[in-house]
XYZ file of C-alpha atoms in Angstrom:
499
model
C 96.926 159.424 141.263
C 95.718 159.067 144.848
C 94.846 155.516 145.819
C 92.001 154.567 148.094
C 93.160 153.322 151.520
C 92.567 149.657 150.746
C 94.297 150.008 147.360
C 97.358 151.492 149.054
C 97.283 148.717 151.648
C 97.215 146.119 148.867
C 100.178 147.781 147.139
C 102.150 147.951 150.393
C 101.470 144.304 151.209
C 102.529 143.145 147.743
C 105.710 145.222 147.628
C 106.658 144.152 151.150
C 106.249 140.487 150.167
C 108.324 140.900 147.009
C 111.127 142.574 148.959
C 111.657 139.423 151.014
C 110.413 136.489 148.920
C 110.761 135.036 145.423
C 107.592 132.973 145.808
C 104.582 133.916 143.692
C 101.903 135.860 145.595
C 98.418 137.147 144.852
C 95.895 139.796 145.909
C 92.191 139.079 146.293
C 90.203 142.228 145.491
C 86.466 142.237 144.829
C 85.152 143.091 141.389
C 85.012 146.882 141.200
C 87.824 147.381 143.722
C 89.974 149.052 141.084
C 92.566 146.367 140.384
C 93.856 148.403 137.428
C 94.941 151.175 139.807
C 96.606 148.661 142.137
C 98.463 147.100 139.202
C 99.580 150.514 137.955
C 101.059 151.571 141.288
C 102.799 148.235 141.905
C 104.305 148.319 138.410
C 105.484 151.903 138.926
C 107.082 151.153 142.296
C 108.854 147.967 141.202
C 110.273 149.670 138.107
C 111.390 152.631 140.206
C 112.971 150.375 142.854
C 114.801 148.026 140.490
C 115.316 149.980 137.273
C 114.051 146.897 135.443
C 111.022 146.251 133.301
C 107.582 145.047 134.401
C 105.213 142.891 132.328
C 101.477 143.028 133.090
C 99.455 140.212 131.494
C 95.664 140.168 131.051
C 93.516 137.504 129.354
C 91.623 139.799 126.956
C 92.330 142.757 124.731
C 89.750 144.821 126.619
C 91.574 144.276 129.916
C 94.962 144.980 128.365
C 93.664 148.299 127.006
C 91.928 149.141 130.284
C 94.971 148.421 132.459
C 97.244 150.277 130.038
C 94.902 153.273 130.086
C 94.840 153.430 133.886
C 98.629 153.392 133.968
C 98.795 156.257 131.455
C 96.253 158.155 133.564
C 98.678 157.987 136.485
C 101.019 160.258 134.506
C 103.521 157.625 133.345
C 104.233 156.076 129.977
C 103.821 152.411 129.147
C 103.928 150.088 126.151
C 101.260 147.732 124.888
C 102.087 144.333 123.408
C 98.866 142.700 122.272
C 97.971 141.811 118.706
C 94.248 141.731 119.501
C 94.505 145.211 121.039
C 96.250 146.494 117.915
C 99.708 147.352 119.291
C 103.013 145.513 119.607
C 105.818 147.732 120.884
C 108.285 147.607 123.774
C 109.567 151.172 123.933
C 108.736 151.770 127.600
C 109.735 149.818 130.680
C 106.218 148.897 131.817
C 104.500 146.655 129.271
C 100.835 145.594 129.142
C 100.341 142.510 127.031
C 98.229 139.475 126.201
C 99.647 135.994 126.773
C 99.596 134.619 123.236
C 101.269 137.684 121.722
C 103.973 137.624 124.399
C 104.503 133.881 123.958
C 105.007 134.318 120.220
C 107.824 136.814 120.906
C 109.109 135.311 124.164
C 112.747 135.947 123.218
C 112.109 139.689 123.690
C 111.052 139.048 127.287
C 113.988 136.855 128.357
C 116.495 139.676 128.537
C 119.012 139.735 131.354
C 120.614 142.662 133.188
C 119.137 146.122 133.485
C 117.009 145.622 130.383
C 115.422 142.509 131.859
C 112.166 142.064 133.753
C 111.783 142.257 137.513
C 108.076 141.403 137.775
C 105.225 139.703 135.953
C 101.733 140.810 137.040
C 98.896 138.410 136.149
C 95.436 139.951 136.054
C 92.440 137.610 136.545
C 94.897 135.189 138.118
C 92.244 132.564 138.887
C 92.340 131.772 135.179
C 96.103 131.266 135.010
C 96.879 128.994 132.056
C 99.795 126.760 131.033
C 100.660 129.491 128.519
C 101.106 132.076 131.282
C 103.043 129.648 133.454
C 105.268 128.862 130.474
C 105.931 132.578 129.891
C 107.038 132.983 133.513
C 109.294 129.904 133.285
C 110.932 131.218 130.110
C 111.415 134.698 131.567
C 113.134 133.247 134.623
C 115.905 132.089 132.325
C 116.762 135.765 131.905
C 116.164 136.634 135.559
C 116.041 133.822 138.142
C 114.884 136.425 140.692
C 111.773 137.323 138.685
C 108.786 138.105 140.931
C 105.229 137.022 140.108
C 102.060 138.667 141.422
C 98.470 137.744 140.592
C 95.251 139.693 141.136
C 91.715 138.321 141.112
C 88.293 138.748 142.666
C 87.723 134.986 142.790
C 90.898 133.125 143.849
C 89.672 129.589 143.292
C 89.168 127.189 140.414
C 86.698 124.412 139.729
C 88.303 121.070 140.458
C 91.417 122.352 142.221
C 90.153 124.838 144.841
C 92.126 127.842 146.108
C 94.887 129.135 143.843
C 97.119 129.964 146.826
C 98.454 128.031 149.811
C 98.422 130.627 152.604
C 95.838 133.261 153.523
C 96.787 136.793 154.646
C 96.131 135.829 158.276
C 98.495 132.858 158.069
C 95.805 130.198 157.754
C 96.886 127.540 155.251
C 94.923 125.580 152.679
C 95.524 121.831 152.682
C 95.742 119.685 149.578
C 92.060 118.874 149.960
C 91.086 122.517 149.342
C 94.046 123.744 147.271
C 95.519 121.195 144.913
C 98.987 122.249 143.748
C 98.291 126.018 143.935
C 100.470 128.283 141.799
C 100.666 131.100 144.356
C 102.367 130.656 147.710
C 100.376 133.306 149.557
C 97.479 135.720 149.255
C 99.101 138.816 150.744
C 96.005 141.013 150.895
C 92.240 140.584 150.686
C 89.391 143.054 150.401
C 85.835 141.817 149.875
C 82.702 143.262 148.336
C 80.870 143.690 151.648
C 83.705 145.785 153.082
C 83.750 148.003 149.992
C 79.955 148.350 150.003
C 80.019 149.419 153.648
C 82.710 152.007 152.841
C 80.763 153.384 149.882
C 83.226 152.218 147.233
C 80.801 149.703 145.705
C 77.061 149.765 145.085
C 74.740 147.605 147.172
C 73.239 144.633 145.276
C 69.536 143.991 145.794
C 68.042 140.604 144.969
C 64.822 141.309 143.066
C 61.534 139.481 142.835
C 61.103 137.130 139.888
C 57.726 137.532 138.208
C 58.186 135.008 135.412
C 58.801 131.270 135.290
C 62.470 130.408 134.884
C 64.039 127.654 132.827
C 64.100 123.977 133.806
C 67.805 123.424 134.470
C 67.490 120.299 136.605
C 69.158 118.271 133.858
C 72.260 120.462 133.750
C 75.218 118.743 135.371
C 78.898 119.559 134.976
C 81.304 117.315 133.112
C 84.941 116.519 133.974
C 85.941 119.986 132.753
C 83.432 121.699 135.051
C 81.179 122.721 132.130
C 77.561 121.908 131.406
C 76.842 119.308 128.735
C 76.056 121.037 125.431
C 73.012 118.864 124.627
C 71.517 119.493 128.065
C 72.081 123.240 127.651
C 70.330 123.106 124.286
C 67.287 121.373 125.809
C 67.130 123.780 128.755
C 67.279 127.094 126.908
C 66.415 126.680 123.235
C 62.937 126.558 121.750
C 61.234 128.207 124.730
C 60.223 131.411 122.967
C 57.200 132.204 125.113
C 59.082 131.608 128.350
C 62.012 133.749 127.203
C 59.655 136.511 126.054
C 57.916 136.500 129.455
C 61.236 136.711 131.287
C 62.434 139.590 129.107
C 59.111 141.390 129.623
C 59.589 141.071 133.387
C 63.096 142.520 133.142
C 61.966 145.418 130.959
C 59.125 146.179 133.361
C 61.495 146.300 136.339
C 64.045 148.313 134.349
C 61.764 151.296 133.765
C 63.735 153.540 136.138
C 67.115 151.845 135.576
C 70.078 153.287 133.653
C 71.788 150.276 132.109
C 70.774 146.616 131.880
C 72.988 143.610 131.174
C 71.582 140.203 130.191
C 73.684 137.082 130.665
C 72.479 134.356 128.306
C 73.489 130.698 128.054
C 74.283 130.394 124.330
C 74.387 132.519 121.196
C 71.018 131.150 120.053
C 69.540 131.865 123.481
C 70.927 135.406 123.383
C 69.315 136.019 120.003
C 65.959 134.860 121.381
C 66.412 137.335 124.258
C 67.288 140.174 121.877
C 64.196 139.443 119.754
C 61.980 140.453 122.694
C 63.817 143.707 123.495
C 63.205 147.204 122.067
C 65.420 147.096 118.930
C 66.488 150.747 118.916
C 68.121 150.594 122.351
C 69.293 146.972 122.513
C 72.295 145.027 121.254
C 73.993 141.658 121.501
C 77.691 140.827 121.921
C 79.067 137.296 121.600
C 82.367 135.670 120.698
C 81.096 135.681 117.106
C 80.692 139.475 116.996
C 83.432 141.075 114.819
C 85.882 143.114 116.894
C 85.090 146.467 115.286
C 81.351 145.956 115.727
C 81.796 144.777 119.313
C 83.906 147.814 120.208
C 81.292 150.114 118.647
C 78.406 148.478 120.514
C 80.250 148.625 123.828
C 81.029 152.329 123.299
C 77.365 153.026 122.565
C 76.290 151.103 125.658
C 78.725 152.994 127.874
C 77.534 156.255 126.313
C 73.953 155.156 127.162
C 72.796 155.233 123.555
C 71.901 151.599 124.225
C 70.087 150.578 127.389
C 70.036 146.787 127.050
C 73.157 144.702 126.393
C 72.812 140.944 125.868
C 76.014 138.898 126.040
C 77.265 135.335 126.136
C 80.404 134.809 128.242
C 82.298 137.808 126.855
C 81.465 140.592 129.337
C 81.838 138.644 132.585
C 85.465 139.564 133.294
C 87.043 143.000 133.206
C 84.081 144.800 131.631
C 83.690 148.245 133.155
C 80.403 150.141 132.686
C 79.698 151.841 136.044
C 76.170 152.961 135.142
C 74.887 149.357 134.939
C 72.262 149.019 137.676
C 70.347 145.911 136.635
C 71.830 142.465 136.061
C 69.509 139.847 134.523
C 70.911 136.324 134.809
C 69.109 134.033 132.371
C 71.464 131.078 132.746
C 72.650 128.588 135.304
C 76.270 129.208 136.322
C 78.690 126.360 136.834
C 80.477 127.983 139.756
C 80.077 130.569 142.493
C 83.101 132.381 141.051
C 81.332 132.949 137.736
C 78.232 134.188 139.551
C 80.346 136.659 141.538
C 81.953 137.934 138.336
C 78.548 138.419 136.704
C 77.049 140.281 139.653
C 80.235 142.333 139.953
C 79.454 143.970 136.606
C 76.798 146.011 138.403
C 78.562 146.935 141.631
C 80.626 149.915 140.517
C 79.400 153.292 141.723
C 78.007 155.928 139.378
C 76.140 159.259 139.776
C 72.460 158.711 140.449
C 72.926 154.998 141.113
C 71.498 153.880 144.477
C 71.823 150.114 144.078
C 72.038 147.318 141.532
C 69.004 145.091 141.020
C 69.848 141.405 140.515
C 67.191 139.378 138.694
C 68.215 135.737 138.818
C 66.118 133.501 136.553
C 68.609 130.643 136.838
C 68.261 129.956 140.568
C 71.948 130.707 141.094
C 71.655 132.754 144.268
C 69.738 130.039 146.077
C 72.105 127.355 144.802
C 75.448 129.083 145.405
C 74.339 131.459 148.160
C 77.069 134.116 147.894
C 74.962 137.240 147.616
C 71.513 136.584 149.102
C 71.616 139.551 151.434
C 68.900 139.094 153.984
C 66.685 142.014 155.014
C 65.277 142.414 158.509
C 61.712 143.543 159.065
C 63.083 147.086 159.369
C 64.302 146.898 155.777
C 67.959 147.096 156.781
C 70.341 144.668 155.047
C 72.742 142.730 157.230
C 75.781 140.695 156.257
C 74.198 137.328 156.932
C 73.700 135.159 153.894
C 72.330 131.838 152.821
C 75.090 129.349 153.338
C 76.767 126.939 151.001
C 79.146 124.110 151.823
C 82.515 125.372 152.959
C 81.353 128.896 153.838
C 83.629 130.370 156.502
C 81.103 132.707 158.122
C 78.714 132.348 161.015
C 75.520 134.217 161.780
C 71.740 134.365 161.577
C 69.599 134.439 158.496
C 66.233 136.122 159.039
C 63.739 134.837 156.496
C 61.649 137.708 155.154
C 59.680 135.371 152.891
C 59.238 131.584 152.618
C 61.767 130.110 150.206
C 63.688 126.875 149.662
C 67.159 126.775 151.171
C 69.915 124.157 150.866
C 70.890 125.035 154.432
C 67.757 123.489 155.926
C 67.483 120.475 153.668
C 66.195 119.454 150.240
C 62.606 120.286 149.483
C 62.114 122.372 152.617
C 61.163 126.027 152.847
C 61.974 128.629 155.463
C 59.255 130.153 157.608
C 58.459 133.832 157.215
C 59.908 135.828 160.108
C 61.982 132.961 161.516
C 65.692 133.343 162.216
C 67.996 130.515 161.208
C 71.334 130.094 162.954
C 74.064 128.827 160.652
C 77.590 127.895 161.681
C 80.673 127.580 159.509
C 82.027 124.806 161.729
C 78.933 122.834 160.771
C 79.464 123.334 157.025
C 76.967 126.152 156.834
C 74.048 124.066 158.099
C 71.203 125.283 160.262
C 71.868 124.400 163.898
C 69.025 126.316 165.543
C 65.747 127.895 164.519
C 64.312 130.910 166.308
C 60.569 131.125 165.716
C 58.967 134.378 164.501
C 58.944 136.917 167.319
C 61.234 134.841 169.517
C 64.032 137.412 169.415
C 64.031 141.128 168.743
C 66.445 142.921 166.512
C 68.219 144.265 169.606
C 68.824 140.725 170.815
C 70.175 139.516 167.487
C 73.721 140.784 168.086
C 73.938 138.825 171.328
C 72.596 135.727 169.592
C 75.214 136.022 166.854
C 77.986 136.409 169.455
C 76.669 133.339 171.267
C 76.680 131.375 168.033
C 80.294 132.377 167.371
C 81.246 131.060 170.805
C 79.381 127.825 170.149
C 81.157 127.472 166.823
C 84.555 127.970 168.448
C 83.705 125.340 171.048
C 82.593 122.956 168.317
C 85.847 123.385 166.432
C 87.882 122.731 169.580
C 85.729 119.734 170.495
C 86.060 118.191 167.059
C 89.792 118.839 166.929
C 90.397 117.458 170.426
C 88.236 114.345 170.299
C 88.667 113.684 166.583
C 86.143 112.050 164.338
C 85.289 108.864 166.230
C 84.330 110.424 169.561
C 82.653 113.351 167.836
C 80.441 110.898 165.994
C 79.740 108.958 169.203
C 78.652 112.168 170.907
C 76.347 113.032 168.041
C 78.274 116.231 167.356
C 79.316 115.607 163.795
C 80.261 113.179 161.112
C 83.542 114.061 159.444
C 84.685 112.493 156.213
C 88.301 111.682 155.393
C 89.054 115.144 154.065
C 87.389 116.920 157.040
C 85.531 119.145 154.619
C 81.929 118.087 155.209
C 79.943 118.099 158.441
C 76.402 116.860 158.914
C 75.188 118.253 162.197
C 71.936 117.488 163.937
C 70.286 120.144 166.065
C 71.295 118.077 169.121
C 74.857 119.236 168.431
C 73.919 122.695 169.622
C 72.131 121.339 172.647
C 75.064 119.105 173.567
C 77.472 121.994 173.409
C 75.249 124.310 175.413
C 74.627 121.781 178.158
C 78.095 120.255 178.142
C 76.566 116.875 177.376
């Protein structure tokens, strides 16, 4: 098996870290980056180096089977220990398992000596649970030098922030952005934009919505970061005509598409969606679907016997169907991480697939802003996106059509053809507006460079003069955690003029 360059770099970074440190580490790799191949090579190398066993944990049977299959495809043998995947054996030194099955036989994983375990790999590490942490703690009784490595596309959690303390570049997360993280360091990071530019992922295209979406204004998250069940019921259920119109819009735009995935809010909502789809080529998968039936439906979808697949929270993580080229989001997502996972289902490359159309009927892209790729008047996409609080990028957003944006304030719309300068140091807020025709495309690069310099100056100014003087100067207001900045446009002027 020949790894892609970034996959090999991720393997090298992880192995190098584990050679010199016992602290738990993680890898951030975008959905579709091929984490299964990275896991396989790391497991092979650690077993070869130490002579000991390696345990690879994944949160679902589908992921256990997928990761196990990729390891077998590399030409090496491995065991599978997952009741839900239908196998529980420990014959080979590399074991792919599910947490609950391993926990129920933890004594078999606490061995010492040459028959013990050198490494635990945790797939989808952002969802690390007390069960997984308990497994690691128990296994360390057999080997105090046990290494732990996590992999995820979204290394953060609602309520606690980043799951690691230190970034690959050495930047550290404070307690305000990473509360008691399990992993000491993210040793390697590769994002979706980088992989799209290199041709390893498919470009997402945000499509036009030609049907009225659902009223989700009443959906707010509870203490667990989930939407209230009664509010969800009011938002999505009993709106048959609206759902039918949305589905009709998706079907119309899917005429030349290969595979379509619907993401519904509840089982009842999913059934309403299915009722408006062509029955011969459509199916639904939920947590209530029997395993045998679910496996059969997924096989048929991957074989393209089915074109439309409706699901409720079961195909958002680890589901691999490369031909999917239309994602229809008919729900409001609680977090940007969930939205990234959903969109990631359509980013894998496949023959004849030019892009992946994203139809967002839940207003998630505008709210979270992670994937609203902006198109210049030439039609060329650039890596400048609508900003959300805490975004660490800086650049210009060129508005190709009037639309509401949290970056410019509640209830306000952008102006067609205007360029909006947004700075990470200012919490992703607009700090300058360039009117239509004010700058050409050729001048945009210089404007972006200028904005980066302004941002750097702002950071230094704020750090040097601290909150009080910064506020006096009208540069920024900084709260106690230094996470939120409200910047007036005069901030830019003050920095440019030295005032």
